[in-house]
Amino acid sequence: MPVEGLPAPVGWLAILLSVLLTLDAARRAGWNASLREHAVWALATAGIFLARQMTVTMPGGMSLQYIGAAWLALLLGYPRAVLSMALIQLAHAAQFGLPLADHALPLLVLGVAPAWLIWLITRGCRLWLPPNLFIFLLGAGFLGLFIAYALPLLAAAGLGAWALAGASGPPLHTQALADYWSLMLPYALLLASGEAWLEGMLTTLLVVFAPGSVRLFDERYYLRRR
């Protein structure tokens, strides 16, 4: 996700928000949980980190990378997902020798935002829709994951266009921005749908065979006797 070309206040605001949200997540992460929960947390974080090592470079030089933040939130809860994504960003910066400040905006847009969105969608399904198992599996597990990835990816594309305009200097030809959007929009939707499909299937398997392993799945609400 490009950050060069964006105004300096955007970068500083991203750093401030990422630090505050990470500290808030650390405060609410539930450190007194069982050893099993911490082991699942560590394994899930390591799995997402390894998955993010696999990138695909598309024509034009754009790289597609697995995100995984929304699914981590489904599995672990919002606070732990944010901490995991922050740790993954730190590991990525150390791995490639990149400045930590450059990872603040990607953490917010592709880490915190998907985790928050899937939490919001799951809560909305719980509050406003019937207590049907398929409401969770389809509403949160597939469609919700798609929305939780598509919106941040489109926001990242918008920030990329802004950065491109800033780096190129005014005036940037309208056609150049149109070409950028025509490249980014299909890949953003393709990546969001691919992750939602894969993670939706994994969520379905976990809910059916190990429902207690999905933290945002409310068993008492969706599986209660009626």
C-alpha positions as a Markdown table, in Angstrom:
| # | Residue | x | y | z |
|---|---|---|---|---|
| 1 | Met | 0.0 | 0.0 | 0.0 |
| 2 | Pro | 1.7 | 3.3 | -1.1 |
| 3 | Val | 2.3 | 6.0 | 1.5 |
| 4 | Glu | 4.7 | 8.2 | -0.4 |
| 5 | Gly | 2.9 | 11.2 | -1.9 |
| 6 | Leu | 0.4 | 11.5 | 0.9 |
| 7 | Pro | 0.5 | 14.7 | 3.0 |
| 8 | Ala | 2.6 | 14.5 | 6.1 |
| 9 | Pro | -0.3 | 15.0 | 8.5 |
| 10 | Val | -2.0 | 11.9 | 7.2 |
| 11 | Gly | 1.1 | 9.8 | 8.1 |
| 12 | Trp | 1.3 | 11.4 | 11.6 |
| 13 | Leu | -2.4 | 10.8 | 12.2 |
| 14 | Ala | -2.1 | 7.2 | 11.1 |
| 15 | Ile | 0.8 | 6.7 | 13.5 |
| 16 | Leu | -1.1 | 8.2 | 16.4 |
| 17 | Leu | -4.3 | 6.2 | 15.7 |
| 18 | Ser | -2.4 | 3.0 | 15.2 |
| 19 | Val | -0.6 | 3.4 | 18.5 |
| 20 | Leu | -3.8 | 4.3 | 20.4 |
| 21 | Leu | -5.9 | 1.5 | 18.9 |
| 22 | Thr | -3.1 | -1.1 | 19.5 |
| 23 | Leu | -2.8 | 0.0 | 23.1 |
| 24 | Asp | -6.6 | -0.1 | 23.5 |
| 25 | Ala | -6.6 | -3.6 | 22.0 |
| 26 | Ala | -3.9 | -4.7 | 24.4 |
| 27 | Arg | -6.0 | -3.4 | 27.3 |
| 28 | Arg | -9.0 | -5.5 | 26.3 |
| 29 | Ala | -7.3 | -8.6 | 25.0 |
| 30 | Gly | -8.1 | -10.8 | 28.0 |
| 31 | Trp | -4.6 | -11.9 | 29.1 |
| 32 | Asn | -5.9 | -14.1 | 31.9 |
| 33 | Ala | -7.4 | -16.5 | 29.4 |
| 34 | Ser | -6.5 | -20.2 | 29.4 |
| 35 | Leu | -3.3 | -21.6 | 28.0 |
| 36 | Arg | -5.3 | -23.2 | 25.2 |
| 37 | Glu | -6.7 | -19.9 | 24.1 |
| 38 | His | -3.3 | -18.3 | 24.0 |
| 39 | Ala | -1.9 | -21.2 | 22.0 |
| 40 | Val | -4.7 | -20.8 | 19.4 |
| 41 | Trp | -4.0 | -17.1 | 19.3 |
| 42 | Ala | -0.3 | -17.7 | 18.7 |
| 43 | Leu | -1.0 | -20.4 | 16.0 |
| 44 | Ala | -3.5 | -18.2 | 14.2 |
| 45 | Thr | -1.2 | -15.2 | 14.2 |
| 46 | Ala | 1.7 | -17.4 | 12.9 |
| 47 | Gly | -0.6 | -18.8 | 10.2 |
| 48 | Ile | -1.7 | -15.4 | 8.9 |
| 49 | Phe | 2.0 | -14.2 | 9.0 |
| 50 | Leu | 3.0 | -17.2 | 6.8 |
| 51 | Ala | 0.1 | -16.7 | 4.5 |
| 52 | Arg | 1.0 | -13.1 | 4.0 |
| 53 | Gln | 4.5 | -14.1 | 2.8 |
| 54 | Met | 2.8 | -15.5 | -0.4 |
| 55 | Thr | 2.3 | -12.6 | -2.8 |
| 56 | Val | 1.3 | -12.6 | -6.4 |
| 57 | Thr | 2.6 | -9.9 | -8.7 |
| 58 | Met | 0.1 | -8.9 | -11.4 |
| 59 | Pro | 0.7 | -7.2 | -14.7 |
| 60 | Gly | 1.6 | -3.5 | -14.0 |
| 61 | Gly | 3.7 | -4.4 | -11.0 |
| 62 | Met | 0.9 | -4.5 | -8.4 |
| 63 | Ser | 1.3 | -7.2 | -5.8 |
| 64 | Leu | -1.7 | -9.0 | -4.2 |
| 65 | Gln | -1.3 | -10.2 | -0.6 |
| 66 | Tyr | -3.4 | -12.1 | 1.7 |
| 67 | Ile | -5.0 | -10.0 | 4.5 |
| 68 | Gly | -6.7 | -12.2 | 7.0 |
| 69 | Ala | -7.6 | -9.5 | 9.6 |
| 70 | Ala | -11.3 | -10.0 | 9.4 |
| 71 | Trp | -11.1 | -13.8 | 9.8 |
| 72 | Leu | -8.7 | -13.3 | 12.8 |
| 73 | Ala | -11.4 | -11.1 | 14.4 |
| 74 | Leu | -14.0 | -13.8 | 13.8 |
| 75 | Leu | -11.7 | -16.4 | 15.3 |
| 76 | Leu | -10.1 | -14.5 | 18.1 |
| 77 | Gly | -12.2 | -11.4 | 18.7 |
| 78 | Tyr | -11.4 | -7.8 | 17.7 |
| 79 | Pro | -8.8 | -6.9 | 20.4 |
| 80 | Arg | -6.6 | -10.0 | 19.7 |
| 81 | Ala | -7.0 | -9.6 | 16.0 |
| 82 | Val | -5.7 | -6.0 | 16.1 |
| 83 | Leu | -2.7 | -7.1 | 18.3 |
| 84 | Ser | -2.0 | -9.9 | 15.9 |
| 85 | Met | -2.0 | -7.6 | 12.9 |
| 86 | Ala | 0.2 | -5.1 | 14.7 |
| 87 | Leu | 2.7 | -7.9 | 15.5 |
| 88 | Ile | 2.6 | -9.1 | 11.8 |
| 89 | Gln | 3.3 | -5.5 | 10.6 |
| 90 | Leu | 6.2 | -5.3 | 13.0 |
| 91 | Ala | 7.6 | -8.6 | 11.8 |
| 92 | His | 7.2 | -7.5 | 8.2 |
| 93 | Ala | 9.0 | -4.3 | 8.9 |
| 94 | Ala | 11.9 | -6.1 | 10.6 |
| 95 | Gln | 12.0 | -8.8 | 7.8 |
| 96 | Phe | 12.5 | -6.3 | 5.0 |
| 97 | Gly | 14.2 | -3.5 | 7.0 |
| 98 | Leu | 11.4 | -1.0 | 6.4 |
| 99 | Pro | 10.6 | 2.1 | 8.6 |
| 100 | Leu | 7.9 | 1.4 | 11.2 |
| 101 | Ala | 6.1 | 4.6 | 10.4 |
| 102 | Asp | 5.3 | 3.3 | 6.8 |
| 103 | His | 3.3 | 0.5 | 8.4 |
| 104 | Ala | 1.0 | 2.6 | 10.4 |
| 105 | Leu | -1.4 | 3.4 | 7.6 |
| 106 | Pro | -1.5 | -0.2 | 6.2 |
| 107 | Leu | -2.2 | -1.4 | 9.8 |
| 108 | Leu | -5.2 | 0.9 | 10.1 |
| 109 | Val | -6.7 | 0.3 | 6.6 |
| 110 | Leu | -5.9 | -3.4 | 6.1 |
| 111 | Gly | -5.6 | -4.5 | 9.7 |
| 112 | Val | -7.8 | -2.6 | 12.1 |
| 113 | Ala | -10.6 | -1.7 | 9.7 |
| 114 | Pro | -11.4 | -5.2 | 8.5 |
| 115 | Ala | -11.4 | -6.5 | 12.1 |
| 116 | Trp | -13.7 | -3.7 | 13.3 |
| 117 | Leu | -16.0 | -4.1 | 10.3 |
| 118 | Ile | -16.5 | -7.8 | 10.8 |
| 119 | Trp | -17.1 | -7.2 | 14.5 |
| 120 | Leu | -19.7 | -4.6 | 13.6 |
| 121 | Ile | -21.4 | -6.9 | 11.0 |
| 122 | Thr | -21.5 | -9.8 | 13.5 |
| 123 | Arg | -23.0 | -7.6 | 16.1 |
| 124 | Gly | -25.6 | -6.3 | 13.7 |
| 125 | Cys | -26.6 | -9.9 | 12.7 |
| 126 | Arg | -26.9 | -10.7 | 16.4 |
| 127 | Leu | -29.0 | -7.7 | 17.2 |
| 128 | Trp | -31.3 | -7.3 | 14.2 |
| 129 | Leu | -31.6 | -10.6 | 12.5 |
| 130 | Pro | -33.3 | -13.9 | 13.6 |
| 131 | Pro | -31.3 | -16.4 | 15.6 |
| 132 | Asn | -30.7 | -18.8 | 12.7 |
| 133 | Leu | -27.4 | -20.5 | 12.2 |
| 134 | Phe | -27.3 | -19.7 | 8.5 |
| 135 | Ile | -27.7 | -16.0 | 9.4 |
| 136 | Phe | -24.2 | -16.2 | 10.9 |
| 137 | Leu | -22.7 | -18.5 | 8.4 |
| 138 | Leu | -23.9 | -16.5 | 5.4 |
| 139 | Gly | -24.3 | -13.0 | 6.9 |
| 140 | Ala | -21.0 | -12.9 | 8.7 |
| 141 | Gly | -19.1 | -15.9 | 7.4 |
| 142 | Phe | -19.4 | -15.1 | 3.7 |
| 143 | Leu | -21.1 | -11.8 | 2.9 |
| 144 | Gly | -19.8 | -10.1 | 6.0 |
| 145 | Leu | -16.2 | -11.1 | 5.3 |
| 146 | Phe | -16.5 | -9.8 | 1.7 |
| 147 | Ile | -17.7 | -6.4 | 2.9 |
| 148 | Ala | -15.1 | -6.3 | 5.7 |
| 149 | Tyr | -12.4 | -6.7 | 3.0 |
| 150 | Ala | -13.9 | -4.9 | 0.0 |
| 151 | Leu | -14.4 | -1.6 | 1.8 |
| 152 | Pro | -10.9 | -1.3 | 3.2 |
| 153 | Leu | -9.4 | -2.4 | -0.1 |
| 154 | Leu | -11.4 | 0.3 | -1.9 |
| 155 | Ala | -10.2 | 2.8 | 0.7 |
| 156 | Ala | -6.6 | 1.6 | 0.1 |
| 157 | Ala | -7.1 | 2.1 | -3.6 |
| 158 | Gly | -8.4 | 5.7 | -3.0 |
| 159 | Leu | -5.4 | 6.4 | -0.8 |
| 160 | Gly | -3.2 | 5.0 | -3.5 |
| 161 | Ala | -4.7 | 7.3 | -6.1 |
| 162 | Trp | -4.2 | 10.2 | -3.7 |
| 163 | Ala | -0.6 | 9.2 | -3.2 |
| 164 | Leu | -0.1 | 8.8 | -6.9 |
| 165 | Ala | -1.4 | 12.3 | -7.5 |
| 166 | Gly | 0.8 | 13.7 | -4.7 |
| 167 | Ala | 4.0 | 12.0 | -5.9 |
| 168 | Ser | 3.5 | 12.9 | -9.5 |
| 169 | Gly | 2.8 | 16.6 | -8.7 |
| 170 | Pro | -0.1 | 18.7 | -10.1 |
| 171 | Pro | -1.6 | 18.4 | -12.5 |
| 172 | Leu | -1.9 | 14.6 | -12.8 |
| 173 | His | -3.7 | 13.7 | -15.9 |
| 174 | Thr | -7.3 | 12.5 | -15.3 |
| 175 | Gln | -6.7 | 9.5 | -17.6 |
| 176 | Ala | -3.8 | 8.3 | -15.4 |
| 177 | Leu | -6.1 | 8.2 | -12.3 |
| 178 | Ala | -8.8 | 6.5 | -14.4 |
| 179 | Asp | -6.3 | 3.9 | -15.5 |
| 180 | Tyr | -5.2 | 3.4 | -11.9 |
| 181 | Trp | -8.8 | 2.8 | -10.7 |
| 182 | Ser | -9.5 | 0.5 | -13.6 |
| 183 | Leu | -6.6 | -1.6 | -12.5 |
| 184 | Met | -7.2 | -1.5 | -8.8 |
| 185 | Leu | -11.0 | -1.9 | -8.6 |
| 186 | Pro | -11.3 | -5.4 | -10.2 |
| 187 | Tyr | -8.3 | -6.7 | -8.2 |
| 188 | Ala | -9.7 | -5.3 | -4.9 |
| 189 | Leu | -13.1 | -7.0 | -5.4 |
| 190 | Leu | -11.4 | -10.2 | -6.6 |
| 191 | Leu | -9.2 | -10.4 | -3.5 |
| 192 | Ala | -12.1 | -9.6 | -1.2 |
| 193 | Ser | -14.3 | -12.3 | -2.8 |
| 194 | Gly | -11.5 | -14.9 | -2.7 |
| 195 | Glu | -10.7 | -14.3 | 0.9 |
| 196 | Ala | -14.3 | -14.3 | 1.9 |
| 197 | Trp | -15.0 | -17.6 | 0.1 |
| 198 | Leu | -11.9 | -19.3 | 1.6 |
| 199 | Glu | -12.4 | -18.0 | 5.1 |
| 200 | Gly | -16.2 | -18.5 | 5.0 |
| 201 | Met | -15.7 | -22.2 | 4.3 |
| 202 | Leu | -13.2 | -22.4 | 7.2 |
| 203 | Thr | -15.6 | -20.6 | 9.5 |
| 204 | Thr | -18.4 | -23.0 | 8.5 |
| 205 | Leu | -16.3 | -26.0 | 9.3 |
| 206 | Leu | -15.2 | -24.6 | 12.7 |
| 207 | Val | -18.8 | -23.6 | 13.6 |
| 208 | Val | -20.1 | -27.0 | 12.8 |
| 209 | Phe | -17.3 | -29.2 | 14.3 |
| 210 | Ala | -15.8 | -26.9 | 16.9 |
| 211 | Pro | -18.2 | -24.0 | 17.6 |
| 212 | Gly | -16.3 | -22.9 | 20.7 |
| 213 | Ser | -13.3 | -22.0 | 18.5 |
| 214 | Val | -15.0 | -19.1 | 16.8 |
| 215 | Arg | -15.1 | -16.3 | 19.4 |
| 216 | Leu | -17.6 | -14.1 | 17.6 |
| 217 | Phe | -20.0 | -17.0 | 17.2 |
| 218 | Asp | -22.6 | -16.7 | 20.0 |
| 219 | Glu | -23.6 | -20.3 | 20.6 |
| 220 | Arg | -26.2 | -19.5 | 23.2 |
| 221 | Tyr | -28.0 | -17.3 | 20.7 |
| 222 | Tyr | -27.7 | -19.3 | 17.5 |
| 223 | Leu | -27.9 | -22.8 | 18.9 |
| 224 | Arg | -30.3 | -22.4 | 21.7 |
| 225 | Arg | -33.3 | -24.8 | 22.0 |
| 226 | Arg | -36.5 | -23.3 | 20.5 |
